[in-house]
């Protein structure tokens, strides 16, 4: 398993700007809830799923098998 940033530099730049504007909370989620703090709980659960391979919700991170 390996976690990497999206290879698209524009996507990474946009998401990182959104994270900065929302104090580290996922810019793709509405609430500033603890479970939405980057790296969000949704992606952490996907990381723990051995069958999952793909991007997190906001497409900042990619999990490969």
mmCIF file of N, CA, C and O in Angstrom:
data_model
loop_
_atom_site.group_PDB
_atom_site.id
_atom_site.type_symbol
_atom_site.label_atom_id
_atom_site.label_comp_id
_atom_site.label_asym_id
_atom_site.label_seq_id
_atom_site.Cartn_x
_atom_site.Cartn_y
_atom_site.Cartn_z
ATOM 1 N N UNK A 1 0.847 -1.179 0.000
ATOM 2 C CA UNK A 1 0.000 0.000 0.000
ATOM 3 C C UNK A 1 0.890 1.239 0.000
ATOM 4 O O UNK A 1 1.903 1.291 0.670
ATOM 5 N N UNK A 2 0.458 2.233 -0.764
ATOM 6 C CA UNK A 2 1.188 3.491 -0.844
ATOM 7 C C UNK A 2 0.186 4.632 -1.005
ATOM 8 O O UNK A 2 -0.769 4.522 -1.776
ATOM 9 N N UNK A 3 0.404 5.733 -0.262
ATOM 10 C CA UNK A 3 -0.425 6.925 -0.374
ATOM 11 C C UNK A 3 0.415 8.007 -1.045
ATOM 12 O O UNK A 3 1.514 8.328 -0.572
ATOM 13 N N UNK A 4 -0.099 8.575 -2.128
ATOM 14 C CA UNK A 4 0.611 9.627 -2.849
ATOM 15 C C UNK A 4 -0.325 10.791 -3.131
ATOM 16 O O UNK A 4 -1.556 10.643 -3.066
ATOM 17 N N UNK A 5 0.275 11.932 -3.452
ATOM 18 C CA UNK A 5 -0.528 13.077 -3.892
ATOM 19 C C UNK A 5 -0.979 12.853 -5.322
ATOM 20 O O UNK A 5 -0.327 12.139 -6.095
ATOM 21 N N UNK A 6 -2.056 13.481 -5.684
ATOM 22 C CA UNK A 6 -2.550 13.459 -7.049
ATOM 23 C C UNK A 6 -1.436 13.964 -7.968
ATOM 24 O O UNK A 6 -0.806 14.990 -7.683
ATOM 25 N N UNK A 7 -1.163 13.283 -9.072
ATOM 26 C CA UNK A 7 -0.103 13.737 -9.976
ATOM 27 C C UNK A 7 -0.443 15.035 -10.711
ATOM 28 O O UNK A 7 0.445 15.665 -11.284
ATOM 29 N N UNK A 8 -1.710 15.454 -10.679
ATOM 30 C CA UNK A 8 -2.128 16.698 -11.327
ATOM 31 C C UNK A 8 -1.828 17.873 -10.396
ATOM 32 O O UNK A 8 -2.521 18.090 -9.394
ATOM 33 N N UNK A 9 -0.793 18.633 -10.713
ATOM 34 C CA UNK A 9 -0.338 19.734 -9.854
ATOM 35 C C UNK A 9 -1.417 20.793 -9.641
ATOM 36 O O UNK A 9 -1.491 21.396 -8.566
ATOM 37 N N UNK A 10 -2.257 21.024 -10.627
ATOM 38 C CA UNK A 10 -3.327 22.025 -10.483
ATOM 39 C C UNK A 10 -4.360 21.579 -9.453
ATOM 40 O O UNK A 10 -4.847 22.387 -8.669
ATOM 41 N N UNK A 11 -4.710 20.311 -9.476
ATOM 42 C CA UNK A 11 -5.656 19.772 -8.485
ATOM 43 C C UNK A 11 -5.058 19.919 -7.095
ATOM 44 O O UNK A 11 -5.719 20.394 -6.165
ATOM 45 N N UNK A 12 -3.795 19.534 -6.936
ATOM 46 C CA UNK A 12 -3.125 19.625 -5.634
ATOM 47 C C UNK A 12 -3.107 21.073 -5.156
ATOM 48 O O UNK A 12 -3.443 21.363 -4.005
ATOM 49 N N UNK A 13 -2.757 21.996 -6.035
ATOM 50 C CA UNK A 13 -2.705 23.422 -5.674
ATOM 51 C C UNK A 13 -4.078 23.924 -5.219
ATOM 52 O O UNK A 13 -4.188 24.590 -4.191
ATOM 53 N N UNK A 14 -5.103 23.582 -5.978
ATOM 54 C CA UNK A 14 -6.464 24.034 -5.656
ATOM 55 C C UNK A 14 -6.928 23.474 -4.313
ATOM 56 O O UNK A 14 -7.473 24.212 -3.479
ATOM 57 N N UNK A 15 -6.721 22.183 -4.093
ATOM 58 C CA UNK A 15 -7.159 21.560 -2.845
ATOM 59 C C UNK A 15 -6.373 22.113 -1.660
ATOM 60 O O UNK A 15 -6.938 22.411 -0.601
ATOM 61 N N UNK A 16 -5.059 22.308 -1.823
ATOM 62 C CA UNK A 16 -4.254 22.862 -0.728
ATOM 63 C C UNK A 16 -4.681 24.281 -0.388
ATOM 64 O O UNK A 16 -4.691 24.660 0.784
ATOM 65 N N UNK A 17 -5.069 25.074 -1.379
ATOM 66 C CA UNK A 17 -5.601 26.422 -1.111
ATOM 67 C C UNK A 17 -6.902 26.324 -0.327
ATOM 68 O O UNK A 17 -7.132 27.086 0.617
ATOM 69 N N UNK A 18 -7.761 25.372 -0.718
ATOM 70 C CA UNK A 18 -9.015 25.163 0.001
ATOM 71 C C UNK A 18 -8.786 24.719 1.428
ATOM 72 O O UNK A 18 -9.472 25.177 2.349
ATOM 73 N N UNK A 19 -7.807 23.845 1.634
ATOM 74 C CA UNK A 19 -7.468 23.405 2.994
ATOM 75 C C UNK A 19 -6.988 24.582 3.837
ATOM 76 O O UNK A 19 -7.361 24.714 5.007
ATOM 77 N N UNK A 20 -6.187 25.431 3.250
ATOM 78 C CA UNK A 20 -5.677 26.607 3.972
ATOM 79 C C UNK A 20 -6.835 27.532 4.362
ATOM 80 O O UNK A 20 -6.894 28.021 5.488
ATOM 81 N N UNK A 21 -7.764 27.731 3.436
ATOM 82 C CA UNK A 21 -8.906 28.623 3.694
ATOM 83 C C UNK A 21 -9.874 28.051 4.728
ATOM 84 O O UNK A 21 -10.610 28.807 5.356
ATOM 85 N N UNK A 22 -9.881 26.736 4.877
ATOM 86 C CA UNK A 22 -10.796 26.095 5.838
ATOM 87 C C UNK A 22 -10.060 25.526 7.043
ATOM 88 O O UNK A 22 -10.549 24.626 7.709
ATOM 89 N N UNK A 23 -8.876 26.060 7.333
ATOM 90 C CA UNK A 23 -8.115 25.662 8.524
ATOM 91 C C UNK A 23 -7.826 24.164 8.584
ATOM 92 O O UNK A 23 -7.877 23.563 9.662
ATOM 93 N N UNK A 24 -7.549 23.563 7.432
ATOM 94 C CA UNK A 24 -7.179 22.155 7.390
ATOM 95 C C UNK A 24 -8.335 21.192 7.241
ATOM 96 O O UNK A 24 -8.135 19.979 7.194
ATOM 97 N N UNK A 25 -9.544 21.714 7.139
ATOM 98 C CA UNK A 25 -10.708 20.859 6.932
ATOM 99 C C UNK A 25 -10.934 20.684 5.439
ATOM 100 O O UNK A 25 -10.679 21.582 4.649
ATOM 101 N N UNK A 26 -11.430 19.512 5.067
ATOM 102 C CA UNK A 26 -11.641 19.179 3.662
ATOM 103 C C UNK A 26 -12.488 20.262 2.982
ATOM 104 O O UNK A 26 -13.590 20.567 3.434
ATOM 105 N N UNK A 27 -11.977 20.844 1.892
ATOM 106 C CA UNK A 27 -12.743 21.883 1.201
ATOM 107 C C UNK A 27 -13.956 21.334 0.459
ATOM 108 O O UNK A 27 -14.830 22.093 0.049
ATOM 109 N N UNK A 28 -14.039 20.031 0.317
ATOM 110 C CA UNK A 28 -15.150 19.402 -0.404
ATOM 111 C C UNK A 28 -16.312 19.042 0.508
ATOM 112 O O UNK A 28 -17.352 18.621 0.026
ATOM 113 N N UNK A 29 -16.122 19.195 1.797
ATOM 114 C CA UNK A 29 -17.167 18.838 2.763
ATOM 115 C C UNK A 29 -17.700 20.120 3.391
ATOM 116 O O UNK A 29 -16.974 21.095 3.560
ATOM 117 N N UNK A 30 -18.963 20.109 3.756
ATOM 118 C CA UNK A 30 -19.610 21.330 4.230
ATOM 119 C C UNK A 30 -19.189 21.757 5.626
ATOM 120 O O UNK A 30 -18.882 22.910 5.850
ATOM 121 N N UNK A 31 -19.183 20.855 6.562
ATOM 122 C CA UNK A 31 -18.954 21.238 7.939
ATOM 123 C C UNK A 31 -17.506 21.140 8.382
ATOM 124 O O UNK A 31 -16.744 20.326 7.880
ATOM 125 N N UNK A 32 -17.138 22.000 9.315
ATOM 126 C CA UNK A 32 -15.824 21.905 9.954
ATOM 127 C C UNK A 32 -15.956 20.967 11.150
ATOM 128 O O UNK A 32 -15.933 21.371 12.304
ATOM 129 N N UNK A 33 -16.125 19.694 10.828
ATOM 130 C CA UNK A 33 -16.283 18.659 11.837
ATOM 131 C C UNK A 33 -14.983 17.889 11.978
ATOM 132 O O UNK A 33 -14.226 17.775 11.011
ATOM 133 N N UNK A 34 -14.708 17.346 13.160
ATOM 134 C CA UNK A 34 -13.454 16.602 13.359
ATOM 135 C C UNK A 34 -13.218 15.519 12.305
ATOM 136 O O UNK A 34 -12.083 15.322 11.864
ATOM 137 N N UNK A 35 -14.268 14.846 11.876
ATOM 138 C CA UNK A 35 -14.106 13.780 10.884
ATOM 139 C C UNK A 35 -13.777 14.304 9.484
ATOM 140 O O UNK A 35 -13.398 13.546 8.607
ATOM 141 N N UNK A 36 -13.891 15.621 9.286
ATOM 142 C CA UNK A 36 -13.569 16.225 7.998
ATOM 143 C C UNK A 36 -12.188 16.878 7.965
ATOM 144 O O UNK A 36 -11.811 17.476 6.962
ATOM 145 N N UNK A 37 -11.440 16.772 9.059
ATOM 146 C CA UNK A 37 -10.077 17.307 9.090
ATOM 147 C C UNK A 37 -9.210 16.441 8.187
ATOM 148 O O UNK A 37 -9.253 15.216 8.243
ATOM 149 N N UNK A 38 -8.436 17.085 7.318
ATOM 150 C CA UNK A 38 -7.605 16.346 6.365
ATOM 151 C C UNK A 38 -6.462 15.660 7.113
ATOM 152 O O UNK A 38 -5.807 16.282 7.950
ATOM 153 N N UNK A 39 -6.264 14.504 6.914
ATOM 154 C CA UNK A 39 -6.789 13.433 6.096
ATOM 155 C C UNK A 39 -8.074 12.945 6.780
ATOM 156 O O UNK A 39 -8.047 12.498 7.912
ATOM 157 N N UNK A 40 -9.180 13.040 6.063
ATOM 158 C CA UNK A 40 -10.500 12.815 6.649
ATOM 159 C C UNK A 40 -10.724 11.347 7.049
ATOM 160 O O UNK A 40 -10.046 10.442 6.581
ATOM 161 N N UNK A 41 -11.680 11.171 7.928
ATOM 162 C CA UNK A 41 -12.013 9.829 8.418
ATOM 163 C C UNK A 41 -12.486 8.922 7.283
ATOM 164 O O UNK A 41 -12.220 7.723 7.296
ATOM 165 N N UNK A 42 -13.187 9.489 6.303
ATOM 166 C CA UNK A 42 -13.659 8.691 5.171
ATOM 167 C C UNK A 42 -12.471 8.050 4.441
ATOM 168 O O UNK A 42 -12.497 6.854 4.140
ATOM 169 N N UNK A 43 -11.424 8.829 4.179
ATOM 170 C CA UNK A 43 -10.266 8.277 3.473
ATOM 171 C C UNK A 43 -9.470 7.340 4.369
ATOM 172 O O UNK A 43 -8.956 6.327 3.894
ATOM 173 N N UNK A 44 -9.396 7.626 5.657
ATOM 174 C CA UNK A 44 -8.706 6.717 6.571
ATOM 175 C C UNK A 44 -9.368 5.335 6.556
ATOM 176 O O UNK A 44 -8.688 4.312 6.592
ATOM 177 N N UNK A 45 -10.696 5.316 6.481
ATOM 178 C CA UNK A 45 -11.409 4.039 6.398
ATOM 179 C C UNK A 45 -11.095 3.346 5.071
ATOM 180 O O UNK A 45 -10.913 2.123 5.023
ATOM 181 N N UNK A 46 -11.004 4.129 3.996
ATOM 182 C CA UNK A 46 -10.662 3.548 2.701
ATOM 183 C C UNK A 46 -9.235 2.993 2.711
ATOM 184 O O UNK A 46 -8.963 1.960 2.108
ATOM 185 N N UNK A 47 -8.337 3.667 3.397
ATOM 186 C CA UNK A 47 -6.954 3.185 3.520
ATOM 187 C C UNK A 47 -6.940 1.816 4.192
ATOM 188 O O UNK A 47 -6.189 0.925 3.798
ATOM 189 N N UNK A 48 -7.779 1.649 5.206
ATOM 190 C CA UNK A 48 -7.822 0.385 5.950
ATOM 191 C C UNK A 48 -8.518 -0.739 5.194
ATOM 192 O O UNK A 48 -8.432 -1.894 5.605
ATOM 193 N N UNK A 49 -9.201 -0.407 4.113
ATOM 194 C CA UNK A 49 -9.880 -1.420 3.296
ATOM 195 C C UNK A 49 -8.880 -1.981 2.288
ATOM 196 O O UNK A 49 -8.456 -1.280 1.370
ATOM 197 N N UNK A 50 -8.471 -3.251 2.449
ATOM 198 C CA UNK A 50 -7.447 -3.808 1.564
ATOM 199 C C UNK A 50 -7.876 -3.888 0.103
ATOM 200 O O UNK A 50 -7.029 -3.942 -0.788
ATOM 201 N N UNK A 51 -9.162 -3.851 -0.180
ATOM 202 C CA UNK A 51 -9.623 -3.938 -1.564
ATOM 203 C C UNK A 51 -9.739 -2.576 -2.249
ATOM 204 O O UNK A 51 -9.932 -2.504 -3.461
ATOM 205 N N UNK A 52 -9.627 -1.484 -1.467
ATOM 206 C CA UNK A 52 -9.785 -0.149 -2.051
ATOM 207 C C UNK A 52 -8.497 0.328 -2.702
ATOM 208 O O UNK A 52 -7.413 0.237 -2.137
ATOM 209 N N UNK A 53 -8.644 0.860 -3.898
ATOM 210 C CA UNK A 53 -7.571 1.576 -4.569
ATOM 211 C C UNK A 53 -8.218 2.757 -5.270
ATOM 212 O O UNK A 53 -9.199 2.600 -5.992
ATOM 213 N N UNK A 54 -7.703 3.967 -5.009
ATOM 214 C CA UNK A 54 -8.273 5.142 -5.660
ATOM 215 C C UNK A 54 -8.010 6.410 -4.875
ATOM 216 O O UNK A 54 -7.234 6.438 -3.920
ATOM 217 N N UNK A 55 -8.682 7.478 -5.332
ATOM 218 C CA UNK A 55 -8.523 8.802 -4.739
ATOM 219 C C UNK A 55 -9.426 8.988 -3.527
ATOM 220 O O UNK A 55 -10.502 8.384 -3.442
ATOM 221 N N UNK A 56 -9.005 9.877 -2.646
ATOM 222 C CA UNK A 56 -9.882 10.331 -1.570
ATOM 223 C C UNK A 56 -10.989 11.185 -2.199
ATOM 224 O O UNK A 56 -10.937 11.515 -3.395
ATOM 225 N N UNK A 57 -11.951 11.579 -1.391
ATOM 226 C CA UNK A 57 -13.115 12.326 -1.875
ATOM 227 C C UNK A 57 -12.725 13.583 -2.656
ATOM 228 O O UNK A 57 -13.273 13.855 -3.719
ATOM 229 N N UNK A 58 -11.757 14.333 -2.176
ATOM 230 C CA UNK A 58 -11.388 15.602 -2.828
ATOM 231 C C UNK A 58 -10.310 15.426 -3.898
ATOM 232 O O UNK A 58 -9.928 16.382 -4.551
ATOM 233 N N UNK A 59 -9.803 14.203 -4.042
ATOM 234 C CA UNK A 59 -8.822 13.841 -5.063
ATOM 235 C C UNK A 59 -7.420 14.379 -4.783
ATOM 236 O O UNK A 59 -6.587 14.485 -5.674
ATOM 237 N N UNK A 60 -7.121 14.699 -3.525
ATOM 238 C CA UNK A 60 -5.783 15.143 -3.155
ATOM 239 C C UNK A 60 -4.843 13.941 -3.023
ATOM 240 O O UNK A 60 -3.714 13.979 -3.492
ATOM 241 N N UNK A 61 -5.329 12.884 -2.383
ATOM 242 C CA UNK A 61 -4.518 11.695 -2.127
ATOM 243 C C UNK A 61 -4.989 10.510 -2.962
ATOM 244 O O UNK A 61 -6.174 10.400 -3.279
ATOM 245 N N UNK A 62 -4.045 9.626 -3.255
ATOM 246 C CA UNK A 62 -4.346 8.396 -3.973
ATOM 247 C C UNK A 62 -3.752 7.223 -3.213
ATOM 248 O O UNK A 62 -2.588 7.259 -2.810
ATOM 249 N N UNK A 63 -4.581 6.208 -2.996
ATOM 250 C CA UNK A 63 -4.098 4.979 -2.357
ATOM 251 C C UNK A 63 -3.933 3.923 -3.420
ATOM 252 O O UNK A 63 -4.862 3.605 -4.147
ATOM 253 N N UNK A 64 -2.722 3.393 -3.525
ATOM 254 C CA UNK A 64 -2.487 2.277 -4.430
ATOM 255 C C UNK A 64 -2.236 1.030 -3.599
ATOM 256 O O UNK A 64 -1.776 1.109 -2.461
ATOM 257 N N UNK A 65 -2.549 -0.119 -4.156
ATOM 258 C CA UNK A 65 -2.390 -1.389 -3.445
ATOM 259 C C UNK A 65 -0.936 -1.783 -3.395
ATOM 260 O O UNK A 65 -0.141 -1.455 -4.197
#
